[in-house]
mmCIF file of C-alpha atoms and ligand atoms in Angstrom:
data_model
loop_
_atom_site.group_PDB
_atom_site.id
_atom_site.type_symbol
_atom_site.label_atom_id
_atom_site.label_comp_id
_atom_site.label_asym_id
_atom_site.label_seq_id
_atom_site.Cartn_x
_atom_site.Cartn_y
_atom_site.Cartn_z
ATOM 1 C CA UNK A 1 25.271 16.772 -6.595
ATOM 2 C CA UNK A 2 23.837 14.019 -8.362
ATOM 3 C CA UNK A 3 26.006 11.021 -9.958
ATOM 4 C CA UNK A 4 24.281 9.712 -13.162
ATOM 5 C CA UNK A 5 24.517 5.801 -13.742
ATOM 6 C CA UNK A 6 27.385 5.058 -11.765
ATOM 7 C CA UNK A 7 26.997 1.005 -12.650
ATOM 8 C CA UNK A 8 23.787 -0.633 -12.265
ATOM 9 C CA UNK A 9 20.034 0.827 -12.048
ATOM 10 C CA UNK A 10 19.013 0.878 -8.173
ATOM 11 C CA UNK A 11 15.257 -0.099 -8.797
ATOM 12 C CA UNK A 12 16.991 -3.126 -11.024
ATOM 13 C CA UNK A 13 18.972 -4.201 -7.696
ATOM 14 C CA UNK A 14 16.638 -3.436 -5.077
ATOM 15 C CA UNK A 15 14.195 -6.605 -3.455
ATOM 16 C CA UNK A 16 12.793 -4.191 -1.233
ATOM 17 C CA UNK A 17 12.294 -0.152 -1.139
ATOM 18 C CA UNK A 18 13.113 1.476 1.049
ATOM 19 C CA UNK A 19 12.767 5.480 1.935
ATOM 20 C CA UNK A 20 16.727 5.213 1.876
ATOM 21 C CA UNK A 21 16.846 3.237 -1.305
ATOM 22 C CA UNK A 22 14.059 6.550 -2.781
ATOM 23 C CA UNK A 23 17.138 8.424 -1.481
ATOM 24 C CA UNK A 24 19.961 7.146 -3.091
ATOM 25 C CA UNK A 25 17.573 7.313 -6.092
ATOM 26 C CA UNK A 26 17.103 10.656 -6.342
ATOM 27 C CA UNK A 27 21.344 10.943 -5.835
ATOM 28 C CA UNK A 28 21.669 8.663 -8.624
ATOM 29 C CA UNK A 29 19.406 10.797 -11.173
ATOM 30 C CA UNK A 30 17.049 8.122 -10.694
ATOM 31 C CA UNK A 31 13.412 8.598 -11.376
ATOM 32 C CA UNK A 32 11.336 7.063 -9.205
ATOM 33 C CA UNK A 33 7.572 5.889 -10.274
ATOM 34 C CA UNK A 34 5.130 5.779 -7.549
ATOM 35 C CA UNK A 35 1.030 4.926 -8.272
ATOM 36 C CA UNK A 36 -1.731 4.645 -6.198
ATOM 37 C CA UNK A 37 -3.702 1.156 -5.345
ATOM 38 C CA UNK A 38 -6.275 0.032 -3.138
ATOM 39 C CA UNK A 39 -6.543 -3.512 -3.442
ATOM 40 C CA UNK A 40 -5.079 -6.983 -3.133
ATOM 41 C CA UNK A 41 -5.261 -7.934 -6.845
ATOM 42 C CA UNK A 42 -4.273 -4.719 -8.566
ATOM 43 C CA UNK A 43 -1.703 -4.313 -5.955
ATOM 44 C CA UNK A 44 0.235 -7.550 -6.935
ATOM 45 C CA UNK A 45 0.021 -6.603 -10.272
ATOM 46 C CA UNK A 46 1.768 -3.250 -9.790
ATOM 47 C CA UNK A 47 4.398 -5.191 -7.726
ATOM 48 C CA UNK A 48 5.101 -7.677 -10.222
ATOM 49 C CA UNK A 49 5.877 -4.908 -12.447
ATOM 50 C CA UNK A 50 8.712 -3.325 -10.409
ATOM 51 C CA UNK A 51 6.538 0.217 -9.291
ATOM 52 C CA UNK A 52 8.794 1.918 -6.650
ATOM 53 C CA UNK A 53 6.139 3.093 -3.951
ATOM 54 C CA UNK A 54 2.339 2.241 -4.235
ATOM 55 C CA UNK A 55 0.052 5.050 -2.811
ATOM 56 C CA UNK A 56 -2.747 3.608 -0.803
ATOM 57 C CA UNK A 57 -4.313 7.080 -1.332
ATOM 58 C CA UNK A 58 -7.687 8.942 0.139
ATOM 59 C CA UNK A 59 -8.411 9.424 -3.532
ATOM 60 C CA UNK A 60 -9.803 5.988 -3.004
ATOM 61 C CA UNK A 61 -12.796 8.343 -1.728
ATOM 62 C CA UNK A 62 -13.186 9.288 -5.121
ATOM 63 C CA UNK A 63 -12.559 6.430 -7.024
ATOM 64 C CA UNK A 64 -13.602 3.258 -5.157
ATOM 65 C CA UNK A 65 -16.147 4.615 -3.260
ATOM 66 C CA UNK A 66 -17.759 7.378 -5.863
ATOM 67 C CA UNK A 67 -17.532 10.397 -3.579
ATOM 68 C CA UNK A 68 -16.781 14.008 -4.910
ATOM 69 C CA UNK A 69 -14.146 14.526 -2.743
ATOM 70 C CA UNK A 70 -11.495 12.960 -0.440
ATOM 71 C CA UNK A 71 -12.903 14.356 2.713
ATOM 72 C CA UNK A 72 -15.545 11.985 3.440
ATOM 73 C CA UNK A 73 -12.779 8.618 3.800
ATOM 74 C CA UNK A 74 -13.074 7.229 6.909
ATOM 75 C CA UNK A 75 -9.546 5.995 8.962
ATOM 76 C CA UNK A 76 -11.010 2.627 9.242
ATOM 77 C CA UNK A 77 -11.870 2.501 4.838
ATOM 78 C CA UNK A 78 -8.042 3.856 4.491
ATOM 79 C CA UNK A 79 -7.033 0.665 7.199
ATOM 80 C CA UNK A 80 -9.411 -1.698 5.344
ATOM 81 C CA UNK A 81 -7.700 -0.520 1.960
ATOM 82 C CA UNK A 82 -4.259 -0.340 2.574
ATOM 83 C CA UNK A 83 -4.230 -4.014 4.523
ATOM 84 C CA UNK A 84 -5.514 -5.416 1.498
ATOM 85 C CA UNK A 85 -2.282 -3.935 -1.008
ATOM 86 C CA UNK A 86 0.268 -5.158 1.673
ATOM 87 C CA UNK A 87 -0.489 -8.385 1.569
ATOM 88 C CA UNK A 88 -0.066 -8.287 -2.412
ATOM 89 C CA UNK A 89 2.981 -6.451 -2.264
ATOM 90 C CA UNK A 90 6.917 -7.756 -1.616
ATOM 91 C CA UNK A 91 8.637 -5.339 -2.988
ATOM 92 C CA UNK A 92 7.285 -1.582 -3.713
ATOM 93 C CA UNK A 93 7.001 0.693 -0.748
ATOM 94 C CA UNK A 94 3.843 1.473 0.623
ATOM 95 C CA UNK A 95 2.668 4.927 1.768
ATOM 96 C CA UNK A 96 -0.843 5.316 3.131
ATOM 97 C CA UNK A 97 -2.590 8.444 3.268
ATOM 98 C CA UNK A 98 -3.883 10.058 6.499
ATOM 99 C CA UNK A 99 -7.647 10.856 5.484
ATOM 100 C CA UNK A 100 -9.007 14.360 6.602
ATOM 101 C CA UNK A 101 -9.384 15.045 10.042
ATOM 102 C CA UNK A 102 -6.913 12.089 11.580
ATOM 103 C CA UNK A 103 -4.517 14.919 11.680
ATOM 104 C CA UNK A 104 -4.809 18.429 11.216
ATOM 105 C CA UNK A 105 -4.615 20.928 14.352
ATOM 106 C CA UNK A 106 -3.954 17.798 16.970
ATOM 107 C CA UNK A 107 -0.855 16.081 16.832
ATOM 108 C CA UNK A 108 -1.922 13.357 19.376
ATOM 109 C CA UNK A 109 -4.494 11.828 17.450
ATOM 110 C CA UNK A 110 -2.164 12.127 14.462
ATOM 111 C CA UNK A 111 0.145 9.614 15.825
ATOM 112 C CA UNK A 112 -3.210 7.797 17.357
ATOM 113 C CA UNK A 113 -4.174 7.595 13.565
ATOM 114 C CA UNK A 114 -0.433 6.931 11.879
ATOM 115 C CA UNK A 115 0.237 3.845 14.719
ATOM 116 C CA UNK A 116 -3.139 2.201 14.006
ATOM 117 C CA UNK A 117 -2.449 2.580 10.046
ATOM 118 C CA UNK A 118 1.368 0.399 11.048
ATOM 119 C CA UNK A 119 -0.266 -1.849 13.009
ATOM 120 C CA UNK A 120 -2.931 -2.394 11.396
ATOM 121 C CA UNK A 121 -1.807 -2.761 8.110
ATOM 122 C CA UNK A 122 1.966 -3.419 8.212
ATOM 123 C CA UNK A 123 2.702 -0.115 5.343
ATOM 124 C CA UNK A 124 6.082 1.580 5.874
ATOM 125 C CA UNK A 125 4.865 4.922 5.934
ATOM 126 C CA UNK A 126 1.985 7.665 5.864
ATOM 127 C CA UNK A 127 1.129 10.587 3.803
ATOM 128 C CA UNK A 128 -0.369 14.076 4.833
ATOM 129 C CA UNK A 129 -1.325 17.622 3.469
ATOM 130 C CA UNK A 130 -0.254 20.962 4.232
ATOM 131 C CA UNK A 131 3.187 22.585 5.268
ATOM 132 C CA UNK A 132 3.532 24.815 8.135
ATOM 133 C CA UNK A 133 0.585 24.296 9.987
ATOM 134 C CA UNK A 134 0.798 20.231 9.874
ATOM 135 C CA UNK A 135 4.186 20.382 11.603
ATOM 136 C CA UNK A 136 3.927 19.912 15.015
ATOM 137 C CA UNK A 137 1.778 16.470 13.870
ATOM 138 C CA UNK A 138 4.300 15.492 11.790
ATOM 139 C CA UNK A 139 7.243 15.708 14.164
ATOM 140 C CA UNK A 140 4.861 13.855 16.647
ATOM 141 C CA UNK A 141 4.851 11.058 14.370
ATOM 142 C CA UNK A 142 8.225 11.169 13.288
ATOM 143 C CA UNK A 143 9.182 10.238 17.236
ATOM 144 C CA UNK A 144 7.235 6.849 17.084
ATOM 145 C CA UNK A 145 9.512 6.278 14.217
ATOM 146 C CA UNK A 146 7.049 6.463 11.374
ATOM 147 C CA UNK A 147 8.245 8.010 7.898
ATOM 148 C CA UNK A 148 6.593 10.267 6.748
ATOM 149 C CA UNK A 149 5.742 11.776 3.051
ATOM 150 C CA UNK A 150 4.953 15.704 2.397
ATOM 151 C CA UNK A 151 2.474 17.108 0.145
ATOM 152 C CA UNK A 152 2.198 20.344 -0.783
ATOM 153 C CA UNK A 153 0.479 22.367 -3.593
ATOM 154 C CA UNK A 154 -2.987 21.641 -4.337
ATOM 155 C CA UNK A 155 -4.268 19.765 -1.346
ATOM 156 C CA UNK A 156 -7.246 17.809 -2.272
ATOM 157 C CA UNK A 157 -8.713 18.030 1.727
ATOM 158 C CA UNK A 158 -8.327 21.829 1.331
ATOM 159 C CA UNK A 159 -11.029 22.143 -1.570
ATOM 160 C CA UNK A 160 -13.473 23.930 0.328
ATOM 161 C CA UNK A 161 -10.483 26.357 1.374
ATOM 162 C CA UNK A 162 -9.745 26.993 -2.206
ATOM 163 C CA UNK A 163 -12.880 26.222 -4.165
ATOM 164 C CA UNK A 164 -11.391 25.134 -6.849
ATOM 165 C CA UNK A 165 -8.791 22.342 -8.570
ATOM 166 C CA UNK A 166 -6.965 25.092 -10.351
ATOM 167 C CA UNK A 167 -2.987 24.752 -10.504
ATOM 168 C CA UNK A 168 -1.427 26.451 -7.230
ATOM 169 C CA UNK A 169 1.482 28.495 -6.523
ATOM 170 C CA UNK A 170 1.524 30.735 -9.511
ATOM 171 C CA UNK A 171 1.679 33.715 -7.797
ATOM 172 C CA UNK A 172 4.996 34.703 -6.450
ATOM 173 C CA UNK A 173 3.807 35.075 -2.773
ATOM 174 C CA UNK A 174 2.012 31.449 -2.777
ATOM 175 C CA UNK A 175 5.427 30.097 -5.094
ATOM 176 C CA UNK A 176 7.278 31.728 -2.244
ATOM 177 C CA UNK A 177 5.328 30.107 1.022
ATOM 178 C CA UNK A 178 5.389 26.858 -0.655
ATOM 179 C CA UNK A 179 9.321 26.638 -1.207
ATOM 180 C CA UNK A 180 9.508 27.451 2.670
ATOM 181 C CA UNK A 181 7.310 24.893 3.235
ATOM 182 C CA UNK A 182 9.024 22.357 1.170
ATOM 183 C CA UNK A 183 11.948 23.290 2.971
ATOM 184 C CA UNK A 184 10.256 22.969 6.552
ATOM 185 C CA UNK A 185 8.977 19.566 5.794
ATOM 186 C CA UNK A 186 12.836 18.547 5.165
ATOM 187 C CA UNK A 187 14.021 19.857 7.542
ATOM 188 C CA UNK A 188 11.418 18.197 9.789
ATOM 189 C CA UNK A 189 12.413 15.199 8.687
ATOM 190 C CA UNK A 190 10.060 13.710 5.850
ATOM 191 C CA UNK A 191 11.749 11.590 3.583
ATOM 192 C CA UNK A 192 9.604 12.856 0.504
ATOM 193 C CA UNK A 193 7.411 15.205 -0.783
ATOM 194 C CA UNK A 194 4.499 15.026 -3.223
ATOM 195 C CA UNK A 195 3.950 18.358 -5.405
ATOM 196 C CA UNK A 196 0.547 18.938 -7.218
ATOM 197 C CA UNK A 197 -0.354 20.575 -10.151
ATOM 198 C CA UNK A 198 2.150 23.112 -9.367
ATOM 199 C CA UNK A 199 3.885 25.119 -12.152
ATOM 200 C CA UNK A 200 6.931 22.924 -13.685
ATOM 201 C CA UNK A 201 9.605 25.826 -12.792
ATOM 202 C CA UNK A 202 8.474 25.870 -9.752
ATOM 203 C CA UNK A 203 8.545 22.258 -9.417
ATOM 204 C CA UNK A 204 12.070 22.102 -10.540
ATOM 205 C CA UNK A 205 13.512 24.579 -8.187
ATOM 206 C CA UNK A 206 12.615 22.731 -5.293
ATOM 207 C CA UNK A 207 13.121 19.927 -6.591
ATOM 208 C CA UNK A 208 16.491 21.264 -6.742
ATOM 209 C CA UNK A 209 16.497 22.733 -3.021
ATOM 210 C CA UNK A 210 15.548 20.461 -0.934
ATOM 211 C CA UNK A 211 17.453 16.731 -0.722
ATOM 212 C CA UNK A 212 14.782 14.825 0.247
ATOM 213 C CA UNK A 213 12.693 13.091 -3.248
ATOM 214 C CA UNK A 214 9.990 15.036 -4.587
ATOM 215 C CA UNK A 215 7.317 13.072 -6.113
ATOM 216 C CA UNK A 216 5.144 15.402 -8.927
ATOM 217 C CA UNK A 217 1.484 15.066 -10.317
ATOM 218 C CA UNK A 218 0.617 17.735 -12.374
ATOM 219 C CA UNK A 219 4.178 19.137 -11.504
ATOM 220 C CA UNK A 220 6.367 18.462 -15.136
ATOM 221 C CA UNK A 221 9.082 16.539 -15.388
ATOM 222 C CA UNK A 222 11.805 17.384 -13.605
ATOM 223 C CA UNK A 223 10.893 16.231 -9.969
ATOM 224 C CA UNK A 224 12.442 13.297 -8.750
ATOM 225 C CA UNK A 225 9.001 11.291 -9.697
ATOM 226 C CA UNK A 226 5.958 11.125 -10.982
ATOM 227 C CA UNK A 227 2.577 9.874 -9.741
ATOM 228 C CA UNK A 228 -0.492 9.318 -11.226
ATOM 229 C CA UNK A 229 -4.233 7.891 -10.047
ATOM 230 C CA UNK A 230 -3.964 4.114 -11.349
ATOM 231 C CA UNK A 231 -7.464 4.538 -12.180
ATOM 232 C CA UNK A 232 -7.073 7.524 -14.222
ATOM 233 C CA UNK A 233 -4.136 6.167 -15.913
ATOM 234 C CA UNK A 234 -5.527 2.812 -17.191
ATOM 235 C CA UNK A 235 -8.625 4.850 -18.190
ATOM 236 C CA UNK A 236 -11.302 3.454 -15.900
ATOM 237 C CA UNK A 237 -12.534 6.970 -14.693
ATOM 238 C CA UNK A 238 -13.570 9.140 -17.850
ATOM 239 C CA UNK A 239 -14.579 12.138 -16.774
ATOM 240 C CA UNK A 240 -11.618 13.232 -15.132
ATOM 241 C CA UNK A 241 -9.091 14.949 -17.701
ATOM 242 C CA UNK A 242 -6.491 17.373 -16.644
ATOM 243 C CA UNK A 243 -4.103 18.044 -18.712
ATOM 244 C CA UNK A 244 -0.963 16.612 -17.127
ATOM 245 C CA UNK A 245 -3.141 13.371 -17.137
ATOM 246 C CA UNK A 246 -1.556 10.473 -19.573
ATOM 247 C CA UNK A 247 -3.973 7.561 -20.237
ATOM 248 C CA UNK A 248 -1.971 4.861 -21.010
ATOM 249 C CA UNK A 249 -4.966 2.600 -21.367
ATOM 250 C CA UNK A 250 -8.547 2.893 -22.292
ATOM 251 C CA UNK A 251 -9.957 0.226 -19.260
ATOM 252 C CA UNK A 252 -13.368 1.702 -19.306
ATOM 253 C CA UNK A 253 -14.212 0.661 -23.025
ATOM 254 C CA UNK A 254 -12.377 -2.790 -22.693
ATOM 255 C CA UNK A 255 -14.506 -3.773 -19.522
ATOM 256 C CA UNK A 256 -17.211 -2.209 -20.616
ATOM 257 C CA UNK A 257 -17.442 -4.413 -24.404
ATOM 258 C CA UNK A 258 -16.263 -7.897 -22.215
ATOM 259 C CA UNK A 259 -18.872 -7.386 -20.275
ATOM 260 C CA UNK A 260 -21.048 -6.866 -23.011
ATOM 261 C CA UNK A 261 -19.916 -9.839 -24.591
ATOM 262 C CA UNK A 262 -21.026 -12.182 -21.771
ATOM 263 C CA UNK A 263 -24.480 -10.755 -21.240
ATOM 264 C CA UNK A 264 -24.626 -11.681 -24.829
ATOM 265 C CA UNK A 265 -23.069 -15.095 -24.194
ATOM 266 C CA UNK A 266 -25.672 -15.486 -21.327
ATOM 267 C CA UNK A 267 -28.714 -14.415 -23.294
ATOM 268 C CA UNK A 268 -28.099 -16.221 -26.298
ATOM 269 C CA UNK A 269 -26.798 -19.710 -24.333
ATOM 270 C CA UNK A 270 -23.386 -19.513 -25.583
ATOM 271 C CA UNK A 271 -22.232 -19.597 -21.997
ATOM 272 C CA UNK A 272 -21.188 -22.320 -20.811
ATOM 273 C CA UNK A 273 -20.529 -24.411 -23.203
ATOM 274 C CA UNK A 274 -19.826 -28.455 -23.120
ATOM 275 C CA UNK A 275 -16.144 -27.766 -21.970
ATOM 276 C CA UNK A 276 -17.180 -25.397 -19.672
ATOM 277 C CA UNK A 277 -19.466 -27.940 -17.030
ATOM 278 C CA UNK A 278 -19.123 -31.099 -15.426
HETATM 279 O O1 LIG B 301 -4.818 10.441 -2.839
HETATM 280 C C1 LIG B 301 -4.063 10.396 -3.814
HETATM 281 O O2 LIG B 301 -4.226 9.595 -4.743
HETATM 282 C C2 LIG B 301 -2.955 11.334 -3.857
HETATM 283 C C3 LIG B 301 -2.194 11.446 -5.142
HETATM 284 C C4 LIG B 301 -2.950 12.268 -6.116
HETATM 285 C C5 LIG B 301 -0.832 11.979 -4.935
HETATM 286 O O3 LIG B 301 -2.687 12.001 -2.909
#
């Protein structure tokens, strides 16, 4: 049962989150915000603003490195990218994303790839895709003593199983595997879950089964959290536009016209000017 606001906020208290301090969150009432980064600089920046959990996610395959899809990350990239937002973080908790094929139908090599992402890059936990048939992988890494987060629903990796981004589960027999499988991955022992573009309902009741914290994207507002692409969200992609997409910025335009404004600078020998040499 949750307790709302029993004294102070836990993300106002916390120096460092934890998966247990996600977990007394989502007792509290809590909402947690989680976002994705892949670098040193933006990754500070997000810090210094108090986000809960930074995603070092494979969608870096689609925004840093201009690919169509996630499947073409390598393990290395995802070590490479997620070294690089630990060292600008103190305080969120970072989860790193196991990129396609690190994991899926051999367990082995998914604790191979999980224990090079800890050593290598000193994040608290990793992220995979799929339910049922990630299991035995995710127990494997579970006994090194790695957290591990969930996600379920539309499964990016999976998109030339589906075909298509459309919004999952809203058939009843799909609705129905996924709540088992939100319940397997508890009860396997991952301390969250991230839902995609999911019907809300849906969203809610498991939200509302399972104890562990369910993250949403696409997934309406009453999970536990919410996540979005950072470079979505501040507007630096502009072709992508679902609807459960909030742009809380408009980066593209405002890098786009300072950039303009120094080739100008350049071309017309404002830049530098006396103050600006030695
Ligand atoms: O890779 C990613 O950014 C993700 C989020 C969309 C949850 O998995």
């Amino acid at each position: 049962m949750k307790t709302k606001s029993a004294g102070m906020s836990i993300h106002k208290t916390v120096r460092k989150v934890t998966t247990h301090v996600l977990n007394a969150m989502k007792l509290k009432g809590e909402k947690i915000a989680m976002l994705t980064a892949y670098d040193y600089s933006i990754a500070r920046i997000l810090d210094e603003a108090e986000i809960d959990v930074i995603l070092v996610g494979d969608s870096a395959s689609n925004v840093m490195a201009g690919f169509d899809t996630t499947l073409p990350i390598t393990l290395d990239n995802m070590i490479y990218h997620a070294a690089s937002v630990v060292r600008g973080v103190k305080r969120a908790l970072v989860v790193v994303d196991l990129p396609f094929g690190t994991y899926q139908g051999n367990s082995k090599e998914a604790l191979v790839s999980s224990i090079r992402i800890m050593k290598e890059t000193g994040a608290s936990a990793v992220k995979l895709e799929g339910g049922q048939q990630v299991v035995e992988s995710i127990e494997r890494i579970l006994s090194a003593g790695i957290p591990v987060m969930g996600h379920l629903g539309l499964t990016p990796q999976a998109i030339h199983k589906f075909g298509t981004y459309i919004v999952r589960a809203q058939e009843e027999e799909e609705a129905r595997k996924l709540m088992e499988d939100a319940r397997l991955l508890e009860k396997t022992g991952c301390f969250a879950i991230v839902l995609e573009k999911i019907p809300a309902k849906l969203a809610e009741e498991v939200t509302n089964t399972v104890k562990i914290p369910i993250i949403g994207i696409g997934a309406g507002p009453k999970t536990d959290g919410q996540v979005l692409v950072l470079h979505d969200m501040l507007g630096i992609t502009q072709e992508f536009s679902p609807r459960f997409l909030r742009r809380y910025h408009n980066l593209h335009d405002e890098i786009k016209g300072a950039v303009q404004n120094y080739i100008n600078d350049v071309r017309t020998l404002k830049f530098p000017n006396e103050k600006e040499q030695y």
